[in-house]
């Protein structure tokens, strides 16, 4: 059973500012961090940046709005005043598969930090709890779940490449959020209507939004508004993550019907100090 541990108080929890916390150096693996929001007015949309750092290296970077959407896509329980940073795969078919990606704090010397940027709240309160398990015992070979942010935009429609250098990381999912026309129902694609992934010139994913969403829902995923997920592990089997250690080239191509601003988040399994 996982240990549920209340984390130390955040410093600088203000209406507009960066709340910070240094996690205690537990001799455990951190699997999840659950944020609890309170106060007069403080919503997930008011969290405009989330960073998890090992030392000075950012290994997890998103916003409250996008993390909320990613969690809802995965079927993680939703409540207005809670937001979960999940390093695991809750629905994986094996214990190892569930917990690969957790942050074994015995695997490195650096401290671990959590930074939450708050914008426009009123008398906010913020606390966090962690779910901990035993050390994974991988030492320098420890791999952790990272969420990496890739900003992208285009002033025309058509085929648009998204630049990403995986450096041998295992790619679990690519989340593409867009601002243009949304998909509707089961028959209409959104502005990002197709995604294509090629490794070494060979196609490993190529689907229209309608097809991708149908398959994802077969595995109980919940597609989100203005969101295209390239999900290599839709069945929750982490061994299906895209291997890039043998990739001389990796192409991520989006197809748009019109100009758009894209916010791209890549879920990877990676060594702590690689990407």
Tab-separated table of N, CA and C in Angstrom, residues 150 162 164 171-176 195 197 227-232 242 250 252 264-267:
chain	number	residue	atom	x	y	z
A	150	UNK	N	6.271	21.927	-25.571
A	150	UNK	CA	6.810	22.341	-26.861
A	150	UNK	C	5.871	23.387	-27.468
A	162	UNK	N	6.356	19.651	-35.877
A	162	UNK	CA	6.609	20.035	-34.488
A	162	UNK	C	7.978	19.490	-34.111
A	164	UNK	N	11.008	18.210	-31.984
A	164	UNK	CA	11.271	17.547	-30.710
A	164	UNK	C	12.449	16.615	-30.890
A	171	UNK	N	8.669	7.625	-25.681
A	171	UNK	CA	7.553	8.560	-25.834
A	171	UNK	C	6.241	7.827	-25.569
A	172	UNK	N	5.514	8.288	-24.559
A	172	UNK	CA	4.243	7.668	-24.195
A	172	UNK	C	3.071	8.323	-24.932
A	173	UNK	N	2.996	9.623	-24.864
A	173	UNK	CA	1.888	10.352	-25.480
A	173	UNK	C	2.366	11.720	-25.941
A	174	UNK	N	1.697	12.226	-26.970
A	174	UNK	CA	1.887	13.603	-27.415
A	174	UNK	C	0.514	14.259	-27.390
A	175	UNK	N	0.384	15.306	-26.591
A	175	UNK	CA	-0.886	16.027	-26.477
A	175	UNK	C	-0.771	17.343	-27.255
A	176	UNK	N	-1.624	17.524	-28.239
A	176	UNK	CA	-1.630	18.752	-29.034
A	176	UNK	C	-2.912	19.513	-28.712
A	195	UNK	N	-2.672	13.680	-37.285
A	195	UNK	CA	-1.302	13.666	-36.789
A	195	UNK	C	-0.568	12.492	-37.408
A	197	UNK	N	3.330	10.525	-37.259
A	197	UNK	CA	4.634	10.369	-36.616
A	197	UNK	C	5.451	9.392	-37.446
A	227	UNK	N	-8.282	19.214	-28.545
A	227	UNK	CA	-7.181	18.369	-28.075
A	227	UNK	C	-7.051	17.194	-29.024
A	228	UNK	N	-5.831	16.935	-29.464
A	228	UNK	CA	-5.530	15.731	-30.260
A	228	UNK	C	-4.446	14.980	-29.502
A	229	UNK	N	-4.740	13.746	-29.120
A	229	UNK	CA	-3.770	12.920	-28.401
A	229	UNK	C	-3.201	11.862	-29.330
A	230	UNK	N	-1.879	11.849	-29.451
A	230	UNK	CA	-1.181	10.725	-30.064
A	230	UNK	C	-0.780	9.823	-28.902
A	231	UNK	N	-1.519	8.727	-28.734
A	231	UNK	CA	-1.369	7.910	-27.537
A	231	UNK	C	-0.818	6.537	-27.918
A	232	UNK	N	0.479	6.376	-27.707
A	232	UNK	CA	1.104	5.095	-28.009
A	232	UNK	C	0.740	4.021	-26.987
A	242	UNK	N	6.856	4.546	-27.574
A	242	UNK	CA	7.705	4.630	-28.759
A	242	UNK	C	9.180	4.676	-28.360
A	250	UNK	N	13.164	11.567	-36.157
A	250	UNK	CA	11.802	11.476	-35.651
A	250	UNK	C	11.029	12.686	-36.158
A	252	UNK	N	7.354	14.673	-36.243
A	252	UNK	CA	6.022	14.847	-35.675
A	252	UNK	C	5.318	15.868	-36.554
A	264	UNK	N	1.921	22.035	-27.184
A	264	UNK	CA	2.204	20.614	-27.311
A	264	UNK	C	2.908	20.130	-26.043
A	265	UNK	N	2.390	19.036	-25.487
A	265	UNK	CA	2.982	18.432	-24.297
A	265	UNK	C	3.315	16.976	-24.604
A	266	UNK	N	4.552	16.585	-24.304
A	266	UNK	CA	5.021	15.235	-24.583
A	266	UNK	C	5.271	14.519	-23.260
A	267	UNK	N	4.612	13.370	-23.100
A	267	UNK	CA	4.853	12.512	-21.940
A	267	UNK	C	5.927	11.502	-22.320
